[in-house]
Amino acid sequence: MTSAYDTNNIFAKILRGEIPCAKVYEDDDTLAFMDVMPQAPGHLLVIPKAASRNILDADPAVLAKTIAVVQKLAIAAKHAFDAEGVNVAQFNEAAAGQTVFHLHFHVIPRNEHEPMKPHSGTMADGDVLRAHAEKIKAALG
Ligand code: 5GP
């Protein structure tokens, strides 16, 4: 069964400017901002502006633009946090762990021997998230 896109999901509200985010990057088609419950320092989310629940109902042309931004931000976040690696993760529907139903890619800088915190765990301090967003923006050049 496929569910419809809900225009009141939290990322749609962020896109409309109804709730704030620690913005890292924006272009005509894409927005990136810090995850409020980071699983590691520098955890950010990349979302297309076009509405889709997840990868299953996304337009392939939108996906192509989004993944190019994911790559750009994975490189910048790895550099900004001097990380050894980066996880890129993306969940589709609740059974697969999706909790917000607007397509998004997680970009998480990683270091060996530093386990990731739980998904949707603890809220981070807003000032810290804004500082991390600035660090990644600076690495974007
Ligand atoms: P999902 O489980 O759908 O792949 O991930 C949703 C992500 O969105 C989670 O990592 C969660 O921490 C994050 N998140 C949930 N609500 C908000 C919010 O209001 N603002 C931001 N920036 N991130 C959120």
mmCIF file of C-alpha atoms and ligand atoms in Angstrom:
data_model
loop_
_atom_site.group_PDB
_atom_site.id
_atom_site.type_symbol
_atom_site.label_atom_id
_atom_site.label_comp_id
_atom_site.label_asym_id
_atom_site.label_seq_id
_atom_site.Cartn_x
_atom_site.Cartn_y
_atom_site.Cartn_z
ATOM 1 C CA MET A 1 0.000 0.000 0.000
ATOM 2 C CA THR A 2 1.316 3.457 -0.911
ATOM 3 C CA SER A 3 0.480 6.434 1.292
ATOM 4 C CA ALA A 4 0.027 9.975 0.016
ATOM 5 C CA TYR A 5 2.488 12.802 0.642
ATOM 6 C CA ASP A 6 1.454 14.804 3.730
ATOM 7 C CA THR A 7 2.092 18.531 3.162
ATOM 8 C CA ASN A 8 2.250 19.045 6.933
ATOM 9 C CA ASN A 9 5.289 16.845 7.542
ATOM 10 C CA ILE A 10 8.084 18.577 9.462
ATOM 11 C CA PHE A 11 10.429 18.976 6.470
ATOM 12 C CA ALA A 12 7.638 20.527 4.352
ATOM 13 C CA LYS A 13 7.232 23.044 7.203
ATOM 14 C CA ILE A 14 10.999 23.718 7.173
ATOM 15 C CA LEU A 15 10.833 24.248 3.382
ATOM 16 C CA ARG A 16 7.980 26.750 3.827
ATOM 17 C CA GLY A 17 9.957 28.557 6.547
ATOM 18 C CA GLU A 18 7.327 27.741 9.168
ATOM 19 C CA ILE A 19 9.867 26.167 11.496
ATOM 20 C CA PRO A 20 13.570 26.988 11.747
ATOM 21 C CA CYS A 21 16.553 24.865 10.784
ATOM 22 C CA ALA A 22 20.336 25.194 10.927
ATOM 23 C CA LYS A 23 20.781 25.636 7.174
ATOM 24 C CA VAL A 24 23.938 24.395 5.462
ATOM 25 C CA TYR A 25 23.130 24.707 1.756
ATOM 26 C CA GLU A 26 20.317 25.754 -0.560
ATOM 27 C CA ASP A 27 19.816 25.924 -4.317
ATOM 28 C CA ASP A 28 16.716 26.051 -6.540
ATOM 29 C CA ASP A 29 15.964 22.360 -6.060
ATOM 30 C CA THR A 30 17.599 21.304 -2.798
ATOM 31 C CA LEU A 31 17.973 22.238 0.882
ATOM 32 C CA ALA A 32 20.432 20.855 3.432
ATOM 33 C CA PHE A 33 20.326 21.429 7.190
ATOM 34 C CA MET A 34 21.596 19.890 10.410
ATOM 35 C CA ASP A 35 19.690 16.945 11.895
ATOM 36 C CA VAL A 36 18.280 18.031 15.314
ATOM 37 C CA MET A 37 19.122 14.622 16.789
ATOM 38 C CA PRO A 38 22.584 14.029 15.337
ATOM 39 C CA GLN A 39 23.947 10.502 15.397
ATOM 40 C CA ALA A 40 27.477 11.969 15.196
ATOM 41 C CA PRO A 41 28.826 15.549 15.039
ATOM 42 C CA GLY A 42 28.106 17.039 11.606
ATOM 43 C CA HIS A 43 25.043 14.849 10.864
ATOM 44 C CA LEU A 44 23.057 16.724 8.217
ATOM 45 C CA LEU A 45 20.066 16.038 6.001
ATOM 46 C CA VAL A 46 19.724 16.762 2.282
ATOM 47 C CA ILE A 47 16.191 17.129 0.916
ATOM 48 C CA PRO A 48 14.766 17.950 -2.497
ATOM 49 C CA LYS A 49 12.300 20.843 -2.553
ATOM 50 C CA ALA A 50 9.941 18.772 -4.704
ATOM 51 C CA ALA A 51 7.396 16.785 -2.727
ATOM 52 C CA SER A 52 7.823 13.029 -2.388
ATOM 53 C CA ARG A 53 7.516 10.714 0.613
ATOM 54 C CA ASN A 54 10.766 8.912 -0.132
ATOM 55 C CA ILE A 55 12.771 7.260 -2.916
ATOM 56 C CA LEU A 56 9.823 5.056 -3.903
ATOM 57 C CA ASP A 57 7.685 7.899 -5.298
ATOM 58 C CA ALA A 58 10.452 10.380 -6.238
ATOM 59 C CA ASP A 59 10.997 11.676 -9.759
ATOM 60 C CA PRO A 60 14.330 10.214 -11.026
ATOM 61 C CA ALA A 61 15.333 13.677 -12.303
ATOM 62 C CA VAL A 62 14.876 15.057 -8.777
ATOM 63 C CA LEU A 63 16.862 12.156 -7.350
ATOM 64 C CA ALA A 64 19.724 12.868 -9.749
ATOM 65 C CA LYS A 65 19.939 16.501 -8.635
ATOM 66 C CA THR A 66 19.634 15.561 -4.969
ATOM 67 C CA ILE A 67 22.369 12.921 -5.016
ATOM 68 C CA ALA A 68 24.782 15.393 -6.587
ATOM 69 C CA VAL A 69 24.209 17.682 -3.598
ATOM 70 C CA VAL A 70 24.540 14.717 -1.214
ATOM 71 C CA GLN A 71 27.984 14.034 -2.702
ATOM 72 C CA LYS A 72 29.037 17.682 -2.399
ATOM 73 C CA LEU A 73 27.949 17.821 1.236
ATOM 74 C CA ALA A 74 29.436 14.417 2.122
ATOM 75 C CA ILE A 75 32.803 15.717 0.933
ATOM 76 C CA ALA A 76 32.378 19.040 2.790
ATOM 77 C CA ALA A 77 31.175 17.428 6.051
ATOM 78 C CA LYS A 78 34.026 14.877 5.997
ATOM 79 C CA HIS A 79 36.498 17.701 5.523
ATOM 80 C CA ALA A 80 34.869 20.046 8.087
ATOM 81 C CA PHE A 81 34.891 17.386 10.817
ATOM 82 C CA ASP A 82 38.212 15.892 9.792
ATOM 83 C CA ALA A 83 36.376 12.564 9.637
ATOM 84 C CA GLU A 84 37.752 9.245 8.395
ATOM 85 C CA GLY A 85 34.533 8.343 6.598
ATOM 86 C CA VAL A 86 30.923 9.336 5.921
ATOM 87 C CA ASN A 87 27.668 7.403 6.097
ATOM 88 C CA VAL A 88 24.957 8.245 3.582
ATOM 89 C CA ALA A 89 21.637 6.726 4.686
ATOM 90 C CA GLN A 90 18.090 6.904 3.427
ATOM 91 C CA PHE A 91 14.992 5.071 4.757
ATOM 92 C CA ASN A 92 11.744 4.284 2.953
ATOM 93 C CA GLU A 93 8.520 3.896 4.937
ATOM 94 C CA ALA A 94 8.091 3.194 8.634
ATOM 95 C CA ALA A 95 8.964 -0.499 8.335
ATOM 96 C CA ALA A 96 12.420 0.570 7.112
ATOM 97 C CA GLY A 97 12.918 3.147 9.872
ATOM 98 C CA GLN A 98 11.590 6.288 8.156
ATOM 99 C CA THR A 99 10.081 8.750 10.640
ATOM 100 C CA VAL A 100 9.690 11.915 8.523
ATOM 101 C CA PHE A 101 7.839 11.385 5.257
ATOM 102 C CA HIS A 102 9.581 13.829 2.923
ATOM 103 C CA LEU A 103 12.492 12.313 1.003
ATOM 104 C CA HIS A 104 15.816 12.930 2.758
ATOM 105 C CA PHE A 105 19.358 11.645 2.778
ATOM 106 C CA HIS A 106 21.350 11.471 6.009
ATOM 107 C CA VAL A 107 25.023 12.514 5.721
ATOM 108 C CA ILE A 108 26.975 11.486 8.835
ATOM 109 C CA PRO A 109 30.726 12.033 9.278
ATOM 110 C CA ARG A 110 32.295 8.940 10.913
ATOM 111 C CA ASN A 111 35.441 7.963 12.699
ATOM 112 C CA GLU A 112 36.557 4.464 13.526
ATOM 113 C CA HIS A 113 36.022 3.555 17.202
ATOM 114 C CA GLU A 114 33.338 6.268 17.552
ATOM 115 C CA PRO A 115 29.994 4.447 17.452
ATOM 116 C CA MET A 116 26.981 6.286 16.016
ATOM 117 C CA LYS A 117 24.373 7.444 18.522
ATOM 118 C CA PRO A 118 20.861 6.008 18.143
ATOM 119 C CA HIS A 119 18.629 7.178 15.286
ATOM 120 C CA SER A 120 16.166 9.886 16.507
ATOM 121 C CA GLY A 121 17.911 9.915 19.907
ATOM 122 C CA THR A 122 18.853 13.094 21.787
ATOM 123 C CA MET A 123 18.163 16.693 20.689
ATOM 124 C CA ALA A 124 21.313 18.747 20.195
ATOM 125 C CA ASP A 125 21.798 22.329 21.351
ATOM 126 C CA GLY A 126 20.714 24.829 18.677
ATOM 127 C CA ASP A 127 23.884 26.929 19.000
ATOM 128 C CA VAL A 128 26.029 23.831 18.479
ATOM 129 C CA LEU A 129 24.026 22.857 15.388
ATOM 130 C CA ARG A 130 24.350 26.369 13.933
ATOM 131 C CA ALA A 131 28.108 26.320 14.597
ATOM 132 C CA HIS A 132 28.378 22.930 12.871
ATOM 133 C CA ALA A 133 26.376 24.251 9.899
ATOM 134 C CA GLU A 134 28.828 27.159 9.596
ATOM 135 C CA LYS A 135 31.790 24.762 9.698
ATOM 136 C CA ILE A 136 30.368 22.704 6.838
ATOM 137 C CA LYS A 137 29.441 25.849 4.862
ATOM 138 C CA ALA A 138 33.044 27.037 5.185
ATOM 139 C CA ALA A 139 34.264 23.670 3.859
ATOM 140 C CA LEU A 140 31.959 24.044 0.851
ATOM 141 C CA GLY A 141 34.015 27.032 -0.169
HETATM 142 P P1 5GP B 1 14.211 9.274 9.144
HETATM 143 O O1 5GP B 1 13.976 8.405 10.311
HETATM 144 O O2 5GP B 1 12.873 9.701 8.597
HETATM 145 O O3 5GP B 1 15.158 8.769 8.141
HETATM 146 O O4 5GP B 1 14.953 10.545 9.725
HETATM 147 C C1 5GP B 1 14.344 11.717 10.132
HETATM 148 C C2 5GP B 1 15.433 12.532 10.768
HETATM 149 O O5 5GP B 1 14.909 13.830 10.964
HETATM 150 C C3 5GP B 1 15.885 12.021 12.146
HETATM 151 O O6 5GP B 1 17.275 11.779 12.112
HETATM 152 C C4 5GP B 1 15.514 13.141 13.100
HETATM 153 O O7 5GP B 1 16.485 13.349 14.087
HETATM 154 C C5 5GP B 1 15.381 14.335 12.174
HETATM 155 N N1 5GP B 1 14.406 15.325 12.582
HETATM 156 C C6 5GP B 1 13.164 15.093 13.093
HETATM 157 N N2 5GP B 1 12.526 16.257 13.316
HETATM 158 C C7 5GP B 1 13.373 17.240 12.922
HETATM 159 C C8 5GP B 1 13.271 18.662 12.913
HETATM 160 O O8 5GP B 1 12.282 19.265 13.301
HETATM 161 N N3 5GP B 1 14.345 19.362 12.433
HETATM 162 C C9 5GP B 1 15.478 18.721 11.996
HETATM 163 N N4 5GP B 1 16.472 19.513 11.563
HETATM 164 N N5 5GP B 1 15.605 17.383 11.999
HETATM 165 C C10 5GP B 1 14.566 16.652 12.450
#
